[in-house]
Amino acid sequence: MRERTAELAGLRERVRSGPSPKATEAQHAKGKLTARERLELLFDEGTFTEVEPWRRHRATGFGLEAKRPYTDGVVIGWGQVDGRRVFAYAHDFRIFGGALGEAHAQKIHKIMDLAEAAGAPLIGLCDGAGARIQEGVTALAGYGGIFQRNVRNSGVIPQISVIMGPCAGGAAYSPALTDFVFMVRGTSQMFITGPDVVQAVTGEKITHDGLGGADVHAGTSGVAAFVHDDEESCLADVRYLLSLLPSNNRELPPSTPTDDPADRRCDALLDLVPADPNQAYDMRRVIEEIADDGEHVEVHERWATNVVCALTRLGGEVVGVVANQPSSLAGVLDIHSSEKAARFVQMCDAFNIPLVTLVDVPGFLPGVDQEHGGVIRHGAKLLYAYCNATVPRVSVVLRKAYGGAYIVMDSRSIGTDLALAWPVNEIAVMGAEGAANVVFRREIAASDDPARTRAERIAEYRQELMHPYYAAERGLVDDVIDPADTRTRLIDALTALRAKHAPLPSRKHGNQPQ
């Protein structure tokens, strides 16, 4: 027994150290950590438990039968993050370039099933060259099993993909099915077809980073929710994000005691937000002012910047914030911002995270490109997401809220639980200038002094239909509040709504806009 136990210890050390020191050096030379080094950073010290370390492939042909390393290129297991159970898999690029074969896929299937059974988050640390070509269709079938589990667990447990190397071909679809995607500048790329194929088919020359690098997916495609300069800071933020999410859809997000008083007045808001509806400001500063200790984490910070989606805490409780951003495209809604906000709303609703919507929207972005690009169906995605959400919902109209965009931004008419507004709010079909041009068009045209008449009618329209209390008088705004009391009123409302229960009609699923 002692001999066999010593043999086991030696084998385990060989498995842990990887295929060779040279392979480890090559990984480090690329600015990348090994799979086990990444797992050590992700989990609390000493808590990671590995399973199936002895797994080896059984494929033959193309020299595979002579090369059967342990783990088959992926490390799976579970551990704790801030004391909470989390499951993970990590591709080991040193073995077959992290490429997925039959045994490799079965290990990932195993850990995904365990995460589902345990009701705990699943983290995928992706650093692989796609399907293992030598294994043919069995490798492709392995991806199918992963995708099926991604979809089955969607909205059930948090799924986070961390791209730390190449992620090409079919491999890219699994991260796309998860809740959040992290990427690292300079070392991670995602694409369906690589630069060589692109050039062969289209004649376009482009680098790996130019085609599917971190900055491309953060600012252009919207695939990456978070981007970091190095793996250490990336994994630290994965840990922080987990602290804002429940373990599964049957639990509430974790509460955290705070020394920031719930009744703290936010007097800075009186100067931070200009009364002039055409003057820009940074909505992030509004969020910082009302959030516990000014902390928040913004999702898709560099994509569709005309809307801000952020996770933060109010009174120690996690909330999701959706807010128009007046400093980007005047805060209008368009195709990308509607998609971004819709997916964020769905994520929050799936994981029992209350929603706060800060409204300052002049409408939808006009233009041929928007209409031909399907702004109708994309805008409907956000409308669908809000109407379908059953978590506590509170909206605050800071300044303007015009037309269909007002309705879509969680208005009272689509089911927000509490609608608040600041005393400079303007809620109307359109701005006073545009409304006067339509309603009083003939009168203005026939006037001896069109400019004067137009100015008078603009003032009349604003006074009659756009004064701050017009919507409140009709029950479409529950209260007009002092901006400095915004934090207090939000915390009070969300506390009152904490036990909200709003069952949906019995159905298999809805048919949301595409």
Coordinates of C-alpha atoms in Angstrom, one line a residue:
M1 CA 0.0 0.0 0.0
R2 CA 2.8 2.4 0.8
E3 CA 4.5 1.7 -2.5
R4 CA 1.3 2.3 -4.4
T5 CA 0.5 5.4 -2.4
A6 CA 4.0 6.8 -3.2
E7 CA 3.4 5.9 -6.9
L8 CA 0.1 7.8 -6.8
A9 CA 1.8 10.9 -5.4
G10 CA 4.4 10.8 -8.1
L11 CA 1.8 10.4 -10.8
R12 CA -0.3 13.2 -9.4
E13 CA 2.7 15.5 -9.4
R14 CA 3.4 14.7 -13.0
V15 CA -0.2 15.5 -13.9
R16 CA 0.0 18.8 -12.0
S17 CA 3.3 19.9 -13.6
G18 CA 2.0 19.4 -17.1
P19 CA 3.6 17.8 -20.2
S20 CA 7.0 19.5 -19.9
P21 CA 8.9 22.5 -18.5
K22 CA 9.4 23.6 -22.1
A23 CA 5.7 23.7 -22.7
T24 CA 5.2 25.8 -19.6
E25 CA 7.9 28.2 -20.6
A26 CA 6.3 28.6 -24.0
Q27 CA 3.0 29.4 -22.4
H28 CA 4.6 32.0 -20.1
A29 CA 6.5 33.5 -23.0
K30 CA 3.2 34.3 -24.6
G31 CA 2.2 36.3 -21.6
K32 CA -0.3 33.6 -20.5
L33 CA -0.6 31.6 -17.3
T34 CA -1.1 27.8 -17.2
A35 CA -4.6 26.4 -16.5
R36 CA -3.7 25.5 -12.9
E37 CA -2.1 28.9 -12.3
R38 CA -5.4 30.5 -13.4
L39 CA -7.5 28.3 -11.2
E40 CA -5.3 29.2 -8.2
L41 CA -6.1 32.9 -8.9
L42 CA -9.8 32.3 -9.4
F43 CA -10.4 30.2 -6.2
D44 CA -9.8 30.9 -2.6
E45 CA -6.4 29.4 -1.6
G46 CA -6.4 25.7 -1.1
T47 CA -10.1 25.1 -1.9
F48 CA -9.9 23.7 -5.5
T49 CA -10.8 20.0 -5.9
E50 CA -9.9 18.5 -9.2
V51 CA -11.9 15.6 -10.7
E52 CA -11.0 13.2 -13.6
P53 CA -7.3 14.2 -13.6
W54 CA -6.4 10.7 -15.0
R55 CA -8.7 10.9 -18.0
R56 CA -7.0 10.1 -21.4
H57 CA -8.3 9.9 -24.9
R58 CA -8.9 6.6 -26.7
A59 CA -8.6 7.9 -30.3
T60 CA -6.3 6.2 -32.8
G61 CA -4.8 7.3 -36.1
F62 CA -2.6 10.3 -37.0
G63 CA -0.2 9.3 -34.2
L64 CA -2.7 10.0 -31.4
E65 CA -2.3 6.5 -30.0
A66 CA 1.3 7.3 -29.1
K67 CA 0.4 10.5 -27.4
R68 CA -2.1 10.1 -24.5
P69 CA -1.4 12.7 -21.8
Y70 CA -3.4 12.8 -18.6
T71 CA -6.2 15.3 -18.3
D72 CA -6.5 15.3 -22.1
G73 CA -6.0 19.1 -22.1
V74 CA -8.7 20.3 -19.7
V75 CA -8.7 20.7 -15.9
I76 CA -12.1 20.5 -14.2
G77 CA -13.3 20.8 -10.6
W78 CA -14.8 23.0 -8.0
G79 CA -13.7 25.3 -5.2
Q80 CA -14.8 28.4 -3.3
V81 CA -14.8 32.0 -4.3
D82 CA -15.2 34.2 -1.2
G83 CA -16.5 31.1 0.6
R84 CA -19.2 30.2 -2.0
R85 CA -19.1 27.1 -4.1
V86 CA -18.1 27.6 -7.8
F87 CA -17.4 25.0 -10.6
A88 CA -14.9 25.5 -13.4
Y89 CA -13.1 24.1 -16.3
A90 CA -9.8 25.4 -17.7
H91 CA -8.3 24.5 -21.1
D92 CA -4.6 23.5 -20.9
F93 CA -3.0 24.9 -24.1
R94 CA 0.1 22.9 -23.4
I95 CA -1.7 19.7 -24.3
F96 CA -2.9 19.5 -27.9
G97 CA -3.2 23.3 -27.9
G98 CA -6.2 23.0 -25.7
A99 CA -8.1 21.4 -28.6
L100 CA -11.3 19.6 -27.8
G101 CA -11.6 15.9 -28.4
E102 CA -14.1 13.3 -27.2
A103 CA -12.6 12.7 -23.7
H104 CA -11.9 16.4 -23.3
A105 CA -15.6 17.2 -24.1
Q106 CA -16.9 14.5 -21.7
K107 CA -15.0 16.1 -18.9
I108 CA -16.6 19.5 -19.6
H109 CA -20.0 17.8 -19.8
K110 CA -19.3 16.2 -16.4
I111 CA -18.5 19.5 -14.6
M112 CA -21.4 21.3 -16.3
D113 CA -23.8 18.6 -15.1
L114 CA -22.3 18.8 -11.6
A115 CA -22.7 22.6 -11.5
E116 CA -26.3 22.3 -12.6
A117 CA -27.0 19.6 -9.9
A118 CA -25.3 21.7 -7.2
G119 CA -27.0 24.9 -8.3
A120 CA -23.7 26.8 -8.4
P121 CA -22.0 29.1 -10.9
L122 CA -19.9 27.7 -13.8
I123 CA -16.7 29.4 -15.0
G124 CA -15.0 28.4 -18.3
L125 CA -11.4 29.5 -18.7
C126 CA -11.0 29.2 -22.5
D127 CA -7.6 28.8 -24.1
G128 CA -8.0 26.2 -26.9
A129 CA -7.5 25.8 -30.7
G130 CA -11.0 24.5 -31.4
A131 CA -12.0 21.0 -32.3
R132 CA -9.3 18.3 -32.4
I133 CA -9.1 17.7 -36.1
Q134 CA -7.7 14.2 -35.7
E135 CA -10.8 13.0 -33.9
G136 CA -13.2 14.2 -36.6
V137 CA -16.9 14.3 -36.0
T138 CA -16.7 13.0 -32.4
A139 CA -15.0 16.3 -31.5
L140 CA -17.8 18.2 -33.1
A141 CA -20.4 16.2 -31.2
G142 CA -18.6 17.1 -28.0
Y143 CA -19.2 20.8 -28.7
G144 CA -22.9 20.0 -29.3
G145 CA -23.1 18.5 -25.8
I146 CA -21.6 21.7 -24.4
F147 CA -24.0 24.0 -26.3
Q148 CA -27.0 21.9 -25.1
R149 CA -25.9 22.3 -21.5
N150 CA -25.2 26.0 -21.9
V151 CA -28.8 26.5 -23.1
R152 CA -30.3 24.2 -20.5
N153 CA -28.5 26.1 -17.7
S154 CA -29.2 29.6 -19.1
G155 CA -31.0 31.6 -16.5
V156 CA -30.6 28.7 -14.0
I157 CA -27.0 29.2 -12.8
P158 CA -24.6 32.0 -13.7
Q159 CA -22.3 31.0 -16.6
I160 CA -19.2 33.1 -17.2
S161 CA -16.7 32.6 -20.0
V162 CA -13.1 33.9 -19.6
I163 CA -11.3 34.0 -22.9
M164 CA -7.5 33.7 -22.2
G165 CA -6.2 32.6 -25.6
P166 CA -7.6 31.5 -28.9
C167 CA -11.3 30.6 -29.2
A168 CA -12.1 29.8 -32.8
G169 CA -14.7 28.0 -34.9
G170 CA -17.4 26.2 -33.0
A171 CA -15.7 26.9 -29.7
A172 CA -16.8 30.5 -29.9
Y173 CA -20.5 29.6 -29.6
S174 CA -20.3 28.4 -26.1
P175 CA -19.1 31.7 -24.7
A176 CA -21.8 33.4 -26.8
L177 CA -24.4 31.4 -25.0
T178 CA -23.1 32.3 -21.5
D179 CA -24.1 35.3 -19.4
F180 CA -20.8 37.2 -19.4
V181 CA -17.7 37.1 -21.5
F182 CA -14.3 38.4 -20.3
M183 CA -11.3 38.9 -22.6
V184 CA -7.6 39.8 -22.1
R185 CA -5.9 42.3 -24.5
G186 CA -3.1 40.9 -26.6
T187 CA -3.6 37.2 -25.8
S188 CA -7.2 36.3 -26.4
Q189 CA -9.1 36.2 -29.8
M190 CA -12.5 34.9 -30.8
F191 CA -13.8 34.3 -34.3
I192 CA -15.7 31.8 -36.3
T193 CA -13.3 31.8 -39.3
G194 CA -9.7 32.9 -38.9
P195 CA -7.7 35.5 -40.8
D196 CA -6.4 32.9 -43.3
V197 CA -9.9 31.8 -44.3
V198 CA -11.1 35.4 -44.4
Q199 CA -8.3 36.3 -46.8
A200 CA -8.9 33.2 -49.0
V201 CA -12.6 33.9 -49.3
T202 CA -12.8 37.7 -49.4
G203 CA -9.3 38.8 -50.2
E204 CA -9.2 40.9 -47.0
K205 CA -6.0 40.9 -45.0
I206 CA -6.4 41.2 -41.2
T207 CA -4.5 40.2 -38.1
H208 CA -5.9 37.8 -35.4
D209 CA -6.4 40.8 -33.0
G210 CA -7.9 42.9 -35.7
L211 CA -10.4 40.2 -36.6
G212 CA -11.3 39.0 -33.1
G213 CA -9.2 40.6 -30.4
A214 CA -10.4 41.9 -27.1
D215 CA -10.9 45.5 -28.1
V216 CA -12.8 44.5 -31.2
H217 CA -15.3 42.4 -29.3
A218 CA -15.6 45.0 -26.5
G219 CA -16.2 48.0 -28.7
T220 CA -17.5 46.8 -32.1
S221 CA -19.2 43.4 -31.9
G222 CA -20.4 43.6 -28.3
V223 CA -19.4 40.0 -27.7
A224 CA -17.1 40.8 -24.7
A225 CA -18.7 42.4 -21.6
F226 CA -15.4 43.0 -19.9
V227 CA -11.8 43.6 -21.1
H228 CA -8.6 43.6 -19.1
D229 CA -4.9 44.2 -19.7
D230 CA -3.7 41.0 -17.9
E231 CA -5.0 37.7 -16.6
E232 CA -4.5 38.6 -12.9
S233 CA -6.8 41.6 -13.0
C234 CA -9.3 39.8 -15.2
L235 CA -9.7 36.9 -12.8
A236 CA -9.9 39.4 -9.9
D237 CA -12.9 41.0 -11.6
V238 CA -14.5 37.6 -12.3
R239 CA -14.3 37.1 -8.5
Y240 CA -15.9 40.5 -7.9
L241 CA -18.7 39.8 -10.4
L242 CA -19.5 36.6 -8.7
S243 CA -20.0 38.5 -5.4
L244 CA -22.9 40.4 -7.1
L245 CA -24.6 37.2 -8.4
P246 CA -26.7 34.6 -6.7
S247 CA -25.5 31.0 -6.9
N248 CA -28.7 30.1 -8.9
N249 CA -32.1 31.3 -9.9
R250 CA -33.7 30.1 -6.7
E251 CA -31.6 32.4 -4.5
L252 CA -31.3 36.1 -4.0
P253 CA -28.0 37.9 -4.7
P254 CA -25.8 38.0 -1.6
S255 CA -26.3 41.0 0.8
T256 CA -23.4 43.0 2.1
P257 CA -23.5 45.2 5.1
T258 CA -22.7 48.8 4.3
D259 CA -21.7 51.9 6.3
D260 CA -23.2 54.2 3.6
P261 CA -26.5 55.5 5.2
A262 CA -29.7 54.6 3.4
D263 CA -30.9 58.1 4.1
R264 CA -27.8 59.9 2.8
R265 CA -28.8 62.9 0.8
C266 CA -27.3 63.3 -2.7
D267 CA -27.1 67.0 -2.9
A268 CA -24.5 66.8 -5.6
L269 CA -27.2 65.7 -8.1
L270 CA -28.7 69.1 -8.0
D271 CA -25.6 70.5 -9.7
L272 CA -24.5 67.4 -11.6
V273 CA -27.6 67.2 -13.9
P274 CA -28.3 70.4 -15.8
A275 CA -31.9 71.5 -16.0
D276 CA -31.4 72.3 -19.7
P277 CA -32.6 69.1 -21.5
N278 CA -30.1 69.6 -24.3
Q279 CA -27.0 69.9 -22.1
A280 CA -25.0 66.7 -21.8
Y281 CA -23.6 65.1 -18.6
D282 CA -22.2 61.8 -17.5
M283 CA -24.8 59.4 -16.2
R284 CA -22.1 57.3 -14.6
R285 CA -21.6 60.1 -12.1
V286 CA -25.3 59.9 -11.2
I287 CA -25.0 56.2 -10.5
E288 CA -21.9 56.7 -8.4
E289 CA -23.7 59.3 -6.4
I290 CA -26.6 57.1 -5.4
A291 CA -24.8 53.8 -5.1
D292 CA -23.3 52.4 -1.9
D293 CA -19.9 54.0 -1.5
G294 CA -20.0 55.0 -5.2
E295 CA -19.1 51.5 -6.4
H296 CA -20.6 49.9 -9.5
V297 CA -19.4 47.6 -12.3
E298 CA -20.5 48.5 -15.8
V299 CA -21.3 45.7 -18.3
H300 CA -20.4 46.3 -21.9
E301 CA -18.8 49.6 -21.0
R302 CA -17.3 50.2 -24.5
W303 CA -20.2 49.0 -26.6
A304 CA -23.4 50.9 -27.3
T305 CA -22.3 53.6 -25.0
N306 CA -25.5 55.6 -25.3
V307 CA -27.0 53.3 -22.6
V308 CA -25.3 52.3 -19.3
C309 CA -25.9 48.9 -17.8
A310 CA -24.4 48.4 -14.4
L311 CA -24.5 46.2 -11.3
T312 CA -24.3 48.0 -8.0
R313 CA -25.6 47.9 -4.4
L314 CA -28.2 50.1 -2.7
G315 CA -28.5 49.6 1.0
G316 CA -26.3 46.6 0.8
E317 CA -28.5 44.8 -1.8
V318 CA -27.6 44.2 -5.4
V319 CA -29.5 46.0 -8.1
G320 CA -29.2 46.3 -11.8
V321 CA -29.2 49.8 -13.3
V322 CA -30.2 50.7 -16.9
A323 CA -29.7 54.3 -17.7
N324 CA -29.6 56.5 -20.8
Q325 CA -26.2 58.2 -21.3
P326 CA -26.7 61.9 -22.4
S327 CA -22.9 62.2 -23.1
S328 CA -23.1 59.6 -25.9
L329 CA -25.5 60.3 -28.9
A330 CA -27.6 62.4 -26.5
G331 CA -28.8 59.2 -24.8
V332 CA -31.0 58.0 -27.7
L333 CA -32.0 54.4 -28.1
D334 CA -30.8 52.6 -31.2
I335 CA -30.3 49.1 -32.4
H336 CA -27.2 48.2 -30.3
S337 CA -28.2 50.0 -27.1
S338 CA -31.7 48.3 -27.2
E339 CA -30.0 44.9 -27.6
K340 CA -27.5 45.6 -24.8
A341 CA -30.1 46.8 -22.4
A342 CA -32.6 44.0 -23.3
R343 CA -30.1 41.3 -22.5
F344 CA -29.0 43.0 -19.3
V345 CA -32.7 43.2 -18.1
Q346 CA -33.2 39.5 -18.9
M347 CA -30.1 38.6 -17.0
C348 CA -31.2 40.6 -13.9
D349 CA -34.7 39.1 -14.1
A350 CA -33.4 35.6 -14.4
F351 CA -31.2 35.9 -11.3
N352 CA -33.6 37.9 -9.0
I353 CA -31.8 41.2 -9.3
P354 CA -34.1 44.2 -8.9
L355 CA -34.0 46.8 -11.7
V356 CA -33.6 50.6 -11.4
T357 CA -34.1 52.5 -14.6
L358 CA -32.7 56.1 -14.9
V359 CA -34.5 57.8 -17.8
D360 CA -33.2 60.7 -19.8
V361 CA -34.1 59.8 -23.4
P362 CA -35.0 62.0 -26.4
G363 CA -36.3 59.1 -28.4
F364 CA -35.0 56.5 -30.9
L365 CA -32.2 57.4 -33.2
P366 CA -33.7 58.3 -36.6
G367 CA -32.1 57.3 -39.9
V368 CA -32.3 55.0 -42.9
D369 CA -29.6 52.7 -41.5
Q370 CA -31.5 52.3 -38.3
E371 CA -34.8 51.6 -40.0
H372 CA -33.3 49.2 -42.5
G373 CA -31.2 47.6 -39.8
G374 CA -34.4 46.6 -37.9
V375 CA -34.6 49.2 -35.1
I376 CA -38.2 48.2 -34.7
R377 CA -37.5 44.6 -33.9
H378 CA -34.4 45.4 -31.9
G379 CA -36.2 48.1 -29.9
A380 CA -39.0 45.5 -29.3
K381 CA -36.4 43.3 -27.6
L382 CA -36.0 45.8 -24.8
L383 CA -39.8 46.3 -24.6
Y384 CA -40.2 42.5 -24.4
A385 CA -37.5 42.1 -21.7
Y386 CA -39.1 44.8 -19.4
C387 CA -42.6 43.5 -19.9
N388 CA -41.5 40.0 -19.1
A389 CA -39.5 40.9 -16.0
T390 CA -41.0 40.0 -12.6
V391 CA -38.3 41.4 -10.3
P392 CA -38.9 44.6 -8.4
R393 CA -38.7 47.5 -10.9
V394 CA -38.4 51.3 -10.1
S395 CA -37.9 53.9 -12.8
V396 CA -36.8 57.6 -12.3
V397 CA -37.3 60.2 -15.0
L398 CA -34.4 62.6 -14.5
R399 CA -35.1 65.0 -17.4
K400 CA -36.7 64.2 -20.7
A401 CA -38.6 61.1 -21.8
Y402 CA -40.1 61.4 -25.2
G403 CA -42.2 59.2 -27.5
G404 CA -41.8 55.4 -27.8
A405 CA -38.5 55.5 -26.0
Y406 CA -40.3 56.8 -22.8
I407 CA -42.6 53.8 -23.0
V408 CA -39.8 51.3 -23.6
M409 CA -37.6 52.6 -20.7
D410 CA -39.7 50.8 -18.1
S411 CA -42.6 53.3 -18.0
R412 CA -45.6 52.8 -15.7
S413 CA -47.7 51.6 -18.6
I414 CA -45.5 48.5 -19.2
G415 CA -45.4 47.4 -15.6
T416 CA -42.7 49.3 -13.6
D417 CA -43.7 49.0 -9.9
L418 CA -42.9 52.5 -9.0
A419 CA -42.4 55.5 -11.3
L420 CA -40.6 58.5 -9.9
A421 CA -39.6 61.8 -11.5
W422 CA -37.4 64.8 -10.8
P423 CA -39.0 68.3 -10.9
V424 CA -37.5 69.1 -14.3
N425 CA -39.0 66.1 -16.0
E426 CA -40.5 66.4 -19.5
I427 CA -42.6 63.4 -20.5
A428 CA -44.3 63.8 -23.8
V429 CA -44.8 62.4 -27.3
M430 CA -42.0 64.6 -28.5
G431 CA -40.0 67.7 -27.6
A432 CA -41.9 71.0 -27.5
E433 CA -40.2 72.4 -30.6
G434 CA -41.1 69.4 -32.8
A435 CA -44.6 69.2 -31.4
A436 CA -45.3 72.9 -32.1
N437 CA -44.1 72.4 -35.7
V438 CA -46.7 69.7 -36.2
V439 CA -49.7 70.9 -34.2
F440 CA -49.4 74.5 -35.2
R441 CA -47.9 74.2 -38.6
R442 CA -50.6 76.1 -40.5
E443 CA -50.9 78.8 -37.9
I444 CA -47.2 79.4 -37.9
A445 CA -47.0 79.4 -41.7
A446 CA -49.9 81.9 -42.0
S447 CA -48.5 84.3 -39.3
D448 CA -47.0 87.7 -40.1
D449 CA -44.2 86.8 -37.6
P450 CA -43.7 83.1 -37.9
A451 CA -40.7 83.0 -35.5
R452 CA -42.7 84.8 -32.8
T453 CA -45.8 82.7 -33.3
R454 CA -43.7 79.5 -33.2
A455 CA -42.0 80.6 -29.9
E456 CA -45.4 81.4 -28.4
R457 CA -46.8 78.0 -29.4
I458 CA -43.7 76.1 -28.1
A459 CA -44.2 77.8 -24.7
E460 CA -47.9 77.1 -24.8
Y461 CA -47.3 73.4 -25.5
R462 CA -44.7 73.1 -22.9
Q463 CA -46.9 74.8 -20.3
E464 CA -50.0 72.7 -21.1
L465 CA -48.6 69.2 -21.7
M466 CA -44.9 69.1 -20.6
H467 CA -44.9 70.6 -17.1
P468 CA -43.3 68.3 -14.5
Y469 CA -46.6 67.3 -12.8
Y470 CA -48.6 66.5 -16.0
A471 CA -47.9 62.8 -15.8
A472 CA -48.2 62.7 -12.0
E473 CA -51.7 64.2 -12.3
R474 CA -52.7 61.3 -14.5
G475 CA -51.2 58.6 -12.3
L476 CA -48.4 57.8 -14.7
V477 CA -45.8 59.0 -12.2
D478 CA -46.1 58.0 -8.6
D479 CA -44.2 60.9 -7.2
V480 CA -42.1 63.9 -8.1
I481 CA -39.1 63.9 -5.8
D482 CA -36.2 66.0 -4.7
P483 CA -33.2 64.7 -6.7
A484 CA -31.2 64.7 -3.4
D485 CA -33.6 62.1 -2.0
T486 CA -33.2 59.7 -5.0
R487 CA -31.0 57.2 -3.1
T488 CA -33.3 57.2 -0.1
R489 CA -36.4 56.7 -2.1
L490 CA -34.9 53.9 -4.2
I491 CA -33.8 52.0 -1.2
D492 CA -37.1 52.4 0.5
A493 CA -39.0 51.3 -2.6
L494 CA -36.9 48.2 -3.2
T495 CA -37.1 47.2 0.4
A496 CA -40.9 47.4 0.2
L497 CA -40.9 45.3 -3.0
R498 CA -38.4 42.7 -1.9
A499 CA -41.0 40.0 -1.5
K500 CA -42.7 40.8 -4.8
H501 CA -44.3 37.8 -6.5
A502 CA -45.6 38.3 -10.1
P503 CA -46.3 34.9 -11.7
L504 CA -46.3 34.7 -15.5
P505 CA -49.0 33.0 -17.6
S506 CA -48.5 29.2 -18.0
R507 CA -46.6 28.7 -21.2
K508 CA -43.7 26.8 -22.7
H509 CA -41.9 30.1 -23.4
G510 CA -42.5 33.4 -25.1
N511 CA -41.6 34.2 -28.7
Q512 CA -39.4 37.2 -28.2
P513 CA -38.5 39.5 -31.1
Q514 CA -35.4 38.6 -33.1

